[in-house]
Coordinates of C-alpha atoms and ligand atoms in Angstrom, one line a residue:
Chain F
M278 CA 27.6 28.7 0.4
T279 CA 26.0 26.8 -2.4
A280 CA 22.9 25.0 -1.2
V281 CA 22.5 23.0 -4.4
Q282 CA 25.0 22.3 -7.1
V283 CA 24.0 20.2 -10.1
T284 CA 26.7 19.4 -12.7
S285 CA 26.0 17.9 -15.9
V286 CA 23.2 15.5 -14.9
S287 CA 21.4 13.5 -17.5
K288 CA 18.5 11.2 -17.2
S289 CA 16.8 8.8 -19.7
F290 CA 13.9 6.7 -18.8
R291 CA 13.1 3.4 -20.5
G292 CA 11.8 4.1 -23.9
G293 CA 14.8 6.4 -24.6
R294 CA 13.0 9.6 -23.6
R295 CA 15.5 12.0 -22.1
A296 CA 14.0 13.8 -19.3
L297 CA 17.2 15.6 -18.2
D298 CA 19.9 16.6 -20.7
R299 CA 23.2 17.6 -19.2
V300 CA 21.5 19.8 -16.6
S301 CA 24.0 22.1 -14.5
L302 CA 22.9 24.7 -12.1
S303 CA 24.1 26.3 -8.7
I304 CA 21.7 27.6 -6.2
A305 CA 23.2 29.8 -3.2
Q306 CA 21.8 29.5 0.2
G307 CA 18.8 31.6 0.9
E308 CA 17.6 32.0 -2.6
M309 CA 14.0 31.5 -3.8
V310 CA 14.1 30.0 -7.2
A311 CA 11.1 29.1 -9.6
L312 CA 11.4 26.3 -11.8
I313 CA 9.0 26.8 -14.8
G314 CA 8.6 24.9 -18.1
A315 CA 5.9 23.1 -19.9
S316 CA 4.6 19.7 -19.0
G317 CA 7.0 17.0 -19.4
S318 CA 10.1 19.3 -19.5
G319 CA 11.6 17.8 -16.6
K320 CA 11.0 19.8 -13.6
S321 CA 9.8 17.1 -11.3
T322 CA 12.5 14.9 -12.5
L323 CA 15.0 17.4 -11.6
L324 CA 13.7 18.1 -8.2
R325 CA 13.5 14.4 -7.4
H326 CA 17.3 13.9 -8.5
I327 CA 18.3 16.8 -6.0
A328 CA 16.5 15.1 -3.3
G329 CA 18.3 11.8 -4.1
L330 CA 15.0 9.9 -4.6
V331 CA 16.1 8.9 -8.1
G332 CA 19.5 8.3 -9.5
A333 CA 20.8 9.9 -12.7
D334 CA 22.2 8.1 -15.8
R335 CA 25.7 6.6 -15.3
G336 CA 26.7 7.6 -18.7
E337 CA 30.0 8.6 -20.1
E338 CA 30.2 11.8 -18.4
P339 CA 29.0 11.1 -14.8
G340 CA 26.8 13.8 -13.4
R341 CA 27.0 14.9 -9.7
I342 CA 24.5 16.6 -7.3
E343 CA 25.8 18.3 -4.1
V344 CA 23.5 19.5 -1.5
F345 CA 25.2 22.1 1.0
G346 CA 28.5 20.9 -0.2
A347 CA 27.8 17.1 0.3
E348 CA 27.6 14.8 -2.5
I349 CA 24.0 13.2 -2.6
Q350 CA 24.6 11.3 -5.8
S351 CA 27.2 11.0 -8.3
G352 CA 27.5 8.9 -11.6
G353 CA 24.0 7.6 -11.1
R354 CA 25.0 6.2 -7.6
I355 CA 22.9 7.6 -4.5
S356 CA 25.3 8.4 -1.7
G357 CA 25.4 6.2 1.2
H358 CA 24.7 9.1 3.5
C359 CA 21.6 10.1 1.7
R360 CA 19.3 9.5 4.7
R361 CA 21.2 12.0 6.5
L362 CA 21.4 14.5 3.7
R363 CA 17.8 14.0 2.8
A364 CA 17.0 15.4 6.5
D365 CA 18.4 18.8 5.3
V366 CA 16.2 18.6 2.4
G367 CA 12.3 19.1 2.7
F368 CA 10.3 17.9 -0.2
V369 CA 6.6 19.4 -0.8
F370 CA 4.9 17.4 -3.3
Q371 CA 2.0 18.3 -5.7
Q372 CA -0.2 15.7 -4.1
F373 CA 0.9 16.6 -0.5
N374 CA 2.0 13.1 0.0
L375 CA 0.7 13.0 3.7
V376 CA -0.5 9.9 5.3
G377 CA -4.3 10.4 5.3
R378 CA -5.2 8.2 8.1
L379 CA -2.6 9.5 10.6
S380 CA -3.4 12.8 12.3
V381 CA -2.0 16.1 11.1
M382 CA 0.3 16.3 14.1
T383 CA 1.7 13.0 13.6
N384 CA 2.3 13.6 9.9
V385 CA 4.3 16.7 10.9
L386 CA 6.0 15.0 13.7
L387 CA 7.3 12.5 11.1
G388 CA 9.7 15.3 9.8
S389 CA 11.8 14.6 12.9
L390 CA 12.5 11.0 11.7
G391 CA 15.6 11.7 9.9
R392 CA 17.2 13.5 13.1
I393 CA 16.2 11.4 15.9
P394 CA 17.7 7.9 16.9
A395 CA 16.1 5.3 14.3
W396 CA 14.7 3.0 16.8
R397 CA 12.9 5.8 18.7
G398 CA 11.3 7.1 15.4
T399 CA 10.5 3.6 14.4
L400 CA 8.6 2.9 17.7
G401 CA 7.0 6.5 17.4
L402 CA 8.3 7.6 20.7
F403 CA 8.4 11.3 20.1
Q404 CA 9.7 13.7 23.0
N405 CA 7.9 16.5 24.2
A406 CA 10.4 19.0 22.8
E407 CA 9.7 17.6 19.3
K408 CA 6.0 17.8 20.0
H409 CA 6.3 21.4 21.0
H410 CA 8.3 22.1 18.0
A411 CA 5.6 20.4 15.7
M412 CA 2.7 22.4 17.1
E413 CA 4.9 25.4 16.7
A414 CA 5.3 24.8 13.1
L415 CA 1.7 24.1 12.8
H416 CA 1.0 27.6 14.3
R417 CA 3.3 29.1 11.8
V418 CA 1.7 27.7 8.8
G419 CA -1.8 28.6 10.4
I420 CA -3.3 25.3 10.7
A421 CA -2.8 24.5 14.4
D422 CA -6.7 24.2 14.9
F423 CA -6.5 21.1 12.9
A424 CA -3.6 19.3 14.5
L425 CA -5.6 16.2 15.8
Q426 CA -7.7 15.8 12.7
K427 CA -6.9 13.1 10.3
A428 CA -4.7 14.6 7.5
S429 CA -7.2 13.3 4.8
T430 CA -10.0 15.5 6.2
L431 CA -8.2 18.8 5.5
S432 CA -8.6 21.0 2.4
G433 CA -5.9 20.7 -0.3
G434 CA -4.4 24.1 0.7
Q435 CA -4.4 23.0 4.4
Q436 CA -2.6 19.7 3.6
Q437 CA -0.1 21.7 1.6
R438 CA 0.8 23.7 4.6
A439 CA 0.9 20.7 6.7
A440 CA 3.5 19.4 4.4
I441 CA 5.4 22.7 4.8
A442 CA 5.1 22.5 8.4
R443 CA 6.7 18.9 8.3
T444 CA 9.8 20.4 6.4
L445 CA 10.0 23.0 9.2
V446 CA 10.1 20.1 11.8
Q447 CA 12.6 18.4 9.8
K448 CA 14.6 21.5 10.0
A449 CA 15.3 21.4 6.3
R450 CA 17.6 23.9 5.1
L451 CA 16.4 23.5 1.4
V452 CA 12.8 23.0 0.5
L453 CA 12.1 21.5 -2.9
A454 CA 8.4 22.3 -3.9
D455 CA 7.0 20.3 -6.8
E456 CA 4.1 22.1 -8.1
P457 CA 2.9 22.9 -4.5
I458 CA -0.1 25.0 -5.8
A459 CA -1.1 23.1 -8.9
S460 CA -4.3 21.6 -7.4
L461 CA -5.2 24.5 -5.2
D462 CA -7.7 27.4 -5.7
P463 CA -6.2 30.7 -6.0
A464 CA -6.6 31.8 -2.5
S465 CA -5.2 28.7 -1.1
A466 CA -2.3 28.9 -3.7
T467 CA -1.6 32.3 -2.4
K468 CA -1.5 31.2 1.1
V469 CA 0.8 28.3 0.3
M470 CA 3.3 30.7 -1.7
E471 CA 3.2 33.1 1.2
T472 CA 4.1 30.4 3.6
L473 CA 7.1 29.4 1.5
A474 CA 8.1 32.9 1.0
T475 CA 8.0 33.5 4.8
V476 CA 10.3 30.5 5.7
N477 CA 12.5 31.6 2.9
R478 CA 12.7 35.4 4.4
E479 CA 12.5 34.6 7.9
D480 CA 14.6 31.4 8.4
G481 CA 16.9 31.8 5.5
I482 CA 15.5 28.4 4.1
T483 CA 16.4 27.9 0.4
V484 CA 13.4 27.3 -1.6
V485 CA 13.2 25.9 -5.1
V486 CA 9.6 25.6 -6.3
S487 CA 8.4 24.3 -9.5
L488 CA 5.5 26.2 -10.8
H489 CA 3.1 26.2 -13.9
Q490 CA 1.7 29.6 -13.2
V491 CA 4.3 32.2 -14.3
D492 CA 2.6 35.1 -12.6
Y493 CA 3.2 33.4 -9.1
A494 CA 6.9 32.9 -10.2
L495 CA 7.2 36.6 -10.9
R496 CA 5.5 37.5 -7.7
Y497 CA 7.5 35.3 -5.1
C498 CA 10.6 34.4 -6.9
P499 CA 13.5 36.8 -7.7
R500 CA 15.1 34.0 -9.9
A501 CA 13.6 31.7 -12.5
I502 CA 15.0 28.7 -14.2
A503 CA 13.2 27.6 -17.2
M504 CA 13.3 24.1 -18.7
Q505 CA 12.5 22.7 -22.1
A506 CA 12.9 19.1 -23.1
G507 CA 15.0 18.2 -20.3
R508 CA 17.4 21.3 -20.9
I509 CA 17.8 24.4 -19.0
V510 CA 17.0 27.4 -21.4
Y511 CA 16.8 30.3 -19.1
D512 CA 18.4 31.0 -15.8
G513 CA 18.2 34.5 -14.3
P514 CA 16.0 37.1 -12.8
S515 CA 12.4 36.3 -13.3
T516 CA 11.9 39.9 -14.5
G517 CA 13.9 38.8 -17.6
L518 CA 11.3 36.3 -18.8
T519 CA 9.9 38.1 -21.9
P520 CA 6.4 37.4 -23.3
A521 CA 8.1 36.2 -26.5
F522 CA 10.3 33.7 -24.6
L523 CA 7.2 32.3 -22.5
A524 CA 5.2 32.0 -25.5
D525 CA 8.1 29.9 -27.1
L526 CA 8.5 28.0 -24.0
Y527 CA 5.0 27.0 -23.5
G528 CA 3.8 27.3 -27.1
S529 CA 6.3 25.5 -29.3
E530 CA 6.1 22.2 -27.7
R531 CA 6.7 19.7 -30.6
P532 CA 3.8 17.4 -30.6
G533 CA 4.9 14.1 -28.8
S534 CA 7.7 15.8 -26.7
A535 CA 5.3 15.9 -23.7
P536 CA 2.8 13.0 -22.6
A537 CA -0.2 14.0 -24.9
A538 CA -3.0 12.7 -22.9
D539 CA -1.7 12.7 -19.2
P540 CA -4.8 13.2 -17.0
G541 CA -2.7 14.1 -14.0
H542 CA -1.6 17.2 -15.6
P543 CA -3.9 20.4 -16.4
P544 CA -3.5 21.4 -20.1
L545 CA -1.0 24.3 -20.5
G546 CA -2.7 26.5 -23.0
P547 CA -4.8 28.7 -20.7
V548 CA -2.1 28.8 -18.0
G549 CA 0.5 30.2 -20.5
S550 CA -1.8 32.7 -22.0
A551 CA -2.8 33.7 -18.3
A552 CA 0.9 34.4 -17.7
L553 CA 1.4 36.3 -21.0
A554 CA -1.9 38.3 -19.9
Y555 CA -0.2 39.1 -16.8
L556 CA 3.0 40.2 -18.3
S557 CA 1.4 42.4 -21.0
Chain G
M917 CA -38.7 -2.7 -56.5
T918 CA -36.5 -4.6 -53.9
T919 CA -38.0 -5.6 -50.8
I920 CA -35.6 -5.2 -47.7
T921 CA -35.9 -8.5 -45.7
R922 CA -34.6 -8.2 -42.2
E923 CA -33.6 -11.6 -41.2
L924 CA -31.8 -12.4 -37.9
P925 CA -28.4 -13.2 -38.5
A926 CA -28.3 -17.1 -38.4
H927 CA -27.0 -18.3 -34.9
R928 CA -24.5 -20.9 -35.2
H929 CA -22.4 -22.3 -32.4
S930 CA -18.8 -22.4 -33.1
N931 CA -16.7 -25.4 -32.9
A932 CA -15.1 -24.2 -29.6
W933 CA -18.4 -24.2 -28.2
Y934 CA -19.2 -28.0 -29.0
L935 CA -15.4 -28.9 -28.1
G936 CA -16.1 -27.1 -24.6
W937 CA -19.1 -29.2 -23.9
A938 CA -17.6 -32.5 -25.2
T939 CA -14.7 -31.9 -22.9
I940 CA -17.0 -31.2 -19.9
L941 CA -19.0 -34.4 -20.6
G942 CA -16.0 -36.4 -21.3
L943 CA -14.5 -35.4 -17.9
L944 CA -17.6 -36.2 -16.0
V945 CA -17.7 -39.8 -17.6
W946 CA -14.1 -40.4 -17.1
S947 CA -14.4 -39.5 -13.5
W948 CA -17.6 -41.6 -12.9
E949 CA -15.5 -44.7 -12.1
G950 CA -12.8 -43.4 -10.1
A951 CA -15.2 -41.6 -7.9
G952 CA -17.0 -44.8 -7.2
M953 CA -20.4 -43.2 -8.3
N954 CA -23.1 -45.6 -7.5
P955 CA -26.5 -44.0 -6.9
S956 CA -28.2 -47.3 -6.6
L957 CA -26.4 -47.8 -3.3
L958 CA -28.5 -44.9 -2.0
L959 CA -31.7 -46.5 -3.0
R960 CA -30.7 -50.0 -1.7
Y961 CA -29.6 -48.8 1.5
G962 CA -32.3 -46.1 2.0
G963 CA -33.5 -47.9 4.9
N964 CA -30.2 -47.4 6.6
V965 CA -30.5 -43.6 6.0
V966 CA -33.8 -43.7 7.9
S967 CA -32.6 -45.7 10.9
F968 CA -29.3 -43.8 11.0
G969 CA -31.4 -40.6 11.1
K970 CA -33.5 -42.1 13.8
G971 CA -30.5 -42.6 15.7
F972 CA -29.6 -39.0 16.0
F973 CA -32.9 -38.2 17.6
P974 CA -33.3 -37.0 20.3
P975 CA -29.8 -35.6 20.6
D976 CA -28.3 -36.6 23.8
F977 CA -27.0 -33.6 25.6
S978 CA -25.9 -35.2 28.9
D979 CA -22.4 -34.7 28.3
W980 CA -22.8 -31.0 27.6
R981 CA -20.3 -29.8 30.0
M982 CA -17.5 -31.8 28.1
F983 CA -19.1 -30.8 24.9
L984 CA -18.6 -27.1 25.9
E985 CA -15.1 -27.5 27.1
E986 CA -14.1 -29.3 24.1
T987 CA -15.9 -26.5 21.8
A988 CA -13.8 -24.0 23.8
V989 CA -10.6 -26.0 23.1
T990 CA -11.4 -25.8 19.4
I991 CA -11.9 -22.0 19.5
K992 CA -8.7 -21.7 21.5
I993 CA -6.9 -23.6 19.1
A994 CA -8.3 -21.2 16.3
V995 CA -7.3 -18.2 18.4
W996 CA -3.8 -19.3 18.8
G997 CA -3.2 -20.7 15.4
T998 CA -4.7 -17.4 14.0
T999 CA -2.7 -15.1 16.2
L1000 CA 0.5 -16.5 15.6
A1001 CA -0.1 -16.6 11.7
I1002 CA -1.0 -12.7 11.9
V1003 CA 2.3 -12.0 13.8
C1004 CA 4.2 -13.9 11.2
S1005 CA 2.2 -12.6 8.2
V1006 CA 2.9 -8.9 8.8
P1007 CA 6.7 -9.1 8.2
L1008 CA 6.4 -12.0 5.5
G1009 CA 3.5 -10.1 3.8
I1010 CA 5.8 -6.9 3.5
L1011 CA 8.7 -9.3 2.2
C1012 CA 6.2 -10.7 -0.5
S1013 CA 5.4 -7.2 -1.7
E1014 CA 7.1 -6.2 -4.9
N1015 CA 6.8 -2.5 -4.3
M1016 CA 8.7 -2.8 -1.1
V1017 CA 11.5 -5.3 -1.5
P1018 CA 13.6 -6.4 -4.5
W1019 CA 12.5 -9.4 -6.5
Y1020 CA 15.2 -11.7 -5.2
V1021 CA 13.6 -11.2 -1.8
H1022 CA 10.0 -11.3 -2.7
Q1023 CA 10.2 -14.3 -5.1
P1024 CA 11.5 -16.8 -2.8
V1025 CA 9.4 -15.6 0.1
R1026 CA 6.2 -15.9 -2.0
R1027 CA 7.2 -19.4 -3.2
L1028 CA 7.4 -20.4 0.6
M1029 CA 4.1 -18.8 1.1
D1030 CA 2.7 -20.9 -1.9
V1031 CA 3.9 -23.9 -0.2
F1032 CA 2.4 -23.0 3.3
R1033 CA -0.9 -22.5 1.4
A1034 CA -1.1 -25.2 -0.8
I1035 CA -1.2 -28.0 1.7
N1036 CA -4.4 -28.3 3.8
E1037 CA -4.7 -27.9 7.4
M1038 CA -5.7 -31.4 7.8
V1039 CA -2.5 -32.7 6.2
Y1040 CA -0.4 -30.4 8.4
A1041 CA -2.3 -31.6 11.6
M1042 CA -1.5 -35.2 10.7
L1043 CA 2.2 -34.3 10.3
F1044 CA 2.3 -32.2 13.5
V1045 CA 0.5 -35.0 15.4
V1046 CA 3.5 -37.1 14.6
I1047 CA 6.0 -34.4 15.6
V1048 CA 4.4 -32.9 18.6
G1049 CA 2.2 -35.8 19.6
L1050 CA -1.8 -35.8 19.8
G1051 CA -3.5 -32.9 21.1
P1052 CA -4.4 -29.4 20.5
F1053 CA -1.1 -28.1 20.0
A1054 CA -0.8 -30.0 16.8
G1055 CA -3.9 -28.2 15.6
V1056 CA -2.5 -24.8 16.4
M1057 CA 0.6 -25.6 14.4
A1058 CA -1.2 -26.8 11.6
L1059 CA -3.5 -23.6 11.6
W1060 CA -0.5 -21.4 11.9
V1061 CA 1.4 -22.7 9.0
H1062 CA -1.4 -22.9 6.7
T1063 CA -3.0 -19.5 7.6
T1064 CA 0.4 -17.7 7.5
G1065 CA 0.5 -18.8 3.9
V1066 CA -2.9 -17.3 3.2
L1067 CA -2.6 -14.1 5.2
A1068 CA 1.0 -13.2 4.0
K1069 CA -0.3 -13.3 0.5
L1070 CA -3.5 -11.2 1.3
F1071 CA -1.5 -8.9 3.5
A1072 CA 0.9 -8.3 0.3
E1073 CA -1.8 -7.6 -2.0
A1074 CA -3.0 -4.8 0.3
V1075 CA 0.4 -3.5 0.4
E1076 CA 0.8 -3.7 -3.2
A1077 CA -2.3 -1.6 -3.7
S1078 CA -1.4 1.2 -1.3
D1079 CA -0.6 4.7 -2.4
P1080 CA 3.1 5.0 -2.9
R1081 CA 3.0 9.1 -2.5
P1082 CA 2.6 9.1 1.3
V1083 CA 5.6 6.5 1.4
E1084 CA 7.8 8.7 -0.6
G1085 CA 6.8 11.8 1.4
I1086 CA 8.2 9.8 4.5
R1087 CA 11.3 8.9 2.5
A1088 CA 11.9 12.3 1.7
T1089 CA 12.4 13.3 5.5
G1090 CA 15.4 10.8 5.7
A1091 CA 13.3 8.2 7.1
T1092 CA 14.6 4.6 7.2
W1093 CA 13.1 1.7 5.3
L1094 CA 11.4 0.4 8.3
Q1095 CA 10.1 3.8 9.2
E1096 CA 8.5 3.9 5.8
V1097 CA 6.8 0.9 6.3
V1098 CA 5.6 1.6 9.8
F1099 CA 4.4 5.1 9.2
G1100 CA 3.8 5.1 5.3
V1101 CA 2.4 1.5 4.5
V1102 CA 0.9 0.2 7.7
P1103 CA -1.6 3.1 8.5
Q1104 CA -2.9 2.6 4.8
V1105 CA -3.3 -1.1 4.9
L1106 CA -4.4 -1.6 8.6
P1107 CA -8.1 -1.8 8.0
L1108 CA -7.8 -4.3 5.4
W1109 CA -5.4 -6.4 7.3
I1110 CA -7.7 -6.4 10.2
S1111 CA -10.7 -7.3 8.2
Y1112 CA -8.7 -10.3 6.5
S1113 CA -7.5 -11.5 9.9
L1114 CA -10.9 -11.7 11.2
Y1115 CA -12.1 -13.5 8.3
R1116 CA -9.4 -16.0 8.7
F1117 CA -10.3 -16.4 12.3
E1118 CA -13.9 -17.5 11.3
S1119 CA -12.7 -19.7 8.8
N1120 CA -10.1 -21.4 11.1
V1121 CA -12.9 -21.9 13.8
R1122 CA -14.5 -24.0 11.2
S1123 CA -11.5 -25.8 10.3
A1124 CA -10.5 -26.5 13.9
T1125 CA -13.6 -28.3 14.3
V1126 CA -12.4 -31.0 11.9
L1127 CA -8.9 -31.0 13.0
G1128 CA -9.8 -33.3 15.8
L1129 CA -10.4 -36.0 13.4
V1130 CA -6.7 -36.7 12.9
G1131 CA -6.4 -36.3 16.7
A1132 CA -5.4 -32.7 17.0
G1133 CA -7.9 -32.1 19.8
G1134 CA -11.1 -30.1 20.4
I1135 CA -14.7 -30.9 19.7
G1136 CA -13.6 -32.5 16.5
Q1137 CA -12.2 -35.4 18.2
V1138 CA -15.1 -35.8 20.5
L1139 CA -17.2 -36.0 17.2
W1140 CA -15.0 -38.4 15.5
E1141 CA -15.0 -40.8 18.6
D1142 CA -18.8 -40.6 19.0
V1143 CA -19.2 -41.6 15.2
R1144 CA -16.8 -44.4 15.4
G1145 CA -18.4 -45.7 18.4
F1146 CA -22.0 -45.4 16.8
Y1147 CA -23.2 -42.9 19.5
Y1148 CA -25.3 -41.0 17.1
A1149 CA -27.4 -39.3 19.7
Q1150 CA -24.2 -37.7 21.0
T1151 CA -22.9 -37.1 17.6
A1152 CA -26.1 -35.1 17.1
A1153 CA -25.6 -33.1 20.1
V1154 CA -21.8 -32.5 19.2
M1155 CA -22.9 -31.2 15.7
V1156 CA -25.6 -28.8 17.4
F1157 CA -22.5 -27.3 19.5
I1158 CA -20.4 -26.9 16.5
I1159 CA -23.1 -25.1 14.5
V1160 CA -23.9 -22.8 17.4
A1161 CA -20.2 -22.1 18.1
V1162 CA -19.3 -21.4 14.4
S1163 CA -22.5 -19.4 13.7
L1164 CA -21.8 -17.3 16.8
I1165 CA -18.2 -16.6 15.8
D1166 CA -19.2 -15.8 12.2
F1167 CA -21.9 -13.4 13.4
L1168 CA -19.6 -11.5 16.0
S1169 CA -16.5 -11.4 13.6
Q1170 CA -18.7 -10.1 10.7
R1171 CA -20.0 -7.3 12.9
L1172 CA -16.5 -6.5 14.1
R1173 CA -15.3 -6.5 10.5
R1174 CA -17.8 -4.1 9.5
V1175 CA -16.3 -1.6 12.1
F1176 CA -13.0 -1.6 10.3
Q1177 CA -14.4 -1.0 6.8
Ligands
ATP2106 N1 9.3 7.2 -13.9 C1 9.2 7.5 -15.1 N2 9.3 6.5 -16.2 C2 9.3 6.9 -17.4 N3 9.2 8.2 -17.8 C3 9.0 9.2 -16.8 C4 9.1 8.9 -15.6 N4 9.0 10.0 -15.0 C5 9.1 11.1 -15.7 N5 9.1 10.4 -17.0 C6 9.1 11.2 -18.2 O1 10.2 12.3 -18.2 C7 9.7 13.4 -18.8 C8 9.9 14.5 -17.6 O2 8.9 14.5 -16.7 P1 8.5 15.3 -15.4 O3 7.7 14.6 -14.7 O4 9.9 15.6 -14.8 O5 8.1 16.7 -16.2 P2 7.5 17.9 -15.4 O6 8.3 18.9 -16.1 O7 7.5 17.7 -14.0 O8 6.0 18.0 -15.9 P3 4.7 18.3 -15.4 O9 4.7 19.8 -15.5 O10 3.7 17.6 -16.3 O11 4.7 17.9 -14.0 C9 8.4 13.3 -19.2 O12 8.4 13.0 -20.6 C10 7.9 12.1 -18.5 O13 7.1 11.2 -19.3
MG2107 MG1 5.9 17.4 -12.5

């Protein structure tokens, strides 16, 4: 069964910048896929489209996105069932996106919101089974000891694992992780990638992870999709990424094709060269 | 050989500078007459001030039991007026926030809040005295409406300054809009909301002391009746009650606010 089916999706933001340019791809259930590309190439935009958080261009050729065979958006219109579909899709954000003032446990429990009756979720009346499930998820990602701490008091790597635990409680069958390790030190980054690989291997959860570090992509993801200026320029086994191709992917950015001074993103030069060093 | 002279740059006021001062002076002169400015009255009736002042001393606390009860009524008016306003300001504040609702919701709600806020509590009190009759309930209604206008705006500002990322994190789990508000927005803004609410409670106690002037109950009504009846000794005692009560509430509320910062 295909987990994700993207057909000819384009997205232009105001100002005419084309963030996605007729993107099509298909990801089978159980795959672990790396999404790579220079800053501004459209990785986050693509993932957010798949989760139905943004609508694509209406355009002349209407793009479609299906998740597990159900349409999450088509021709720029987000499906009316998107709330139910989103429950199948866990999202892990670069900045963790936990609610800092709530406990780790509560944050993880919130994953069940899409599955339980709306009134019960709104009142925060979680049942014991759900709480046990949340605790179990925290054990699996190795942060059970912090369950009652405020989320904001955790380290970046721990918060990221809490975010993964939330997708487990959500019973997501697809996890989209947008640069989950970009703001982590190498040890935490490895832990987070290991956790993602474990849920992929043991639970058969499909994982799509956007990465700046090509070495991590090679180590954990059998398949890689490379983007450049909103287009898919490579889709295949990650072992097929040649140093020359990567140099082109990260090096030949046209000036102005990426936000030049975006403080939110680390400069790509060193990352690209580290990846090349790893490859050579 | 040339000598280098270092002169300070000539400092000249621009025309706008003169114009600004001229406008301010003009405004003051123009307002003199309308405001009935007449300092000579103070001099001429200076004797009155002294005898008036003498009338205040010693303050007459013989009715202290009644003063205490009426002070309590004033505080009760503020408690209910503020509480009802907080309850209404939570949903209205969310509906005023441009990051939570589309413009065709937040624009009309904001204009409504502007109206609530633009009119002074005293004016509302006069209106509600006509509607619900003399007494404290008119005061509660007046504070309720005005404070809702103020708090909804402050609450909305806090919501608009909140971090959108946790909210999106919750949306991605398949949560409803209301659940996004409850779990994503409210935990972030709650400390500010509490602080604003306590601050408004303080100022509502102060406002409630004068609501009595239009017949909306409480210690203000006693004050008004004493002034009108020339009972200056009682008036002084009432003012002492007001000062003590307001200072006490201010002090307690400020301590409490610090806890939530
Ligand atoms: N909300 C938005 N409004 C306007 N332009 C946007 C918006 N979001 C993204 N873009 C633009 O779309 C393009 C793709 O951005 P995107 O965030 O998807 O890139 P990315 O590959 O995730 O980059 P990074 O690696 O830096 O995160 C960029 O040029 C960006 O400036
Ligand atoms: Mg990105």
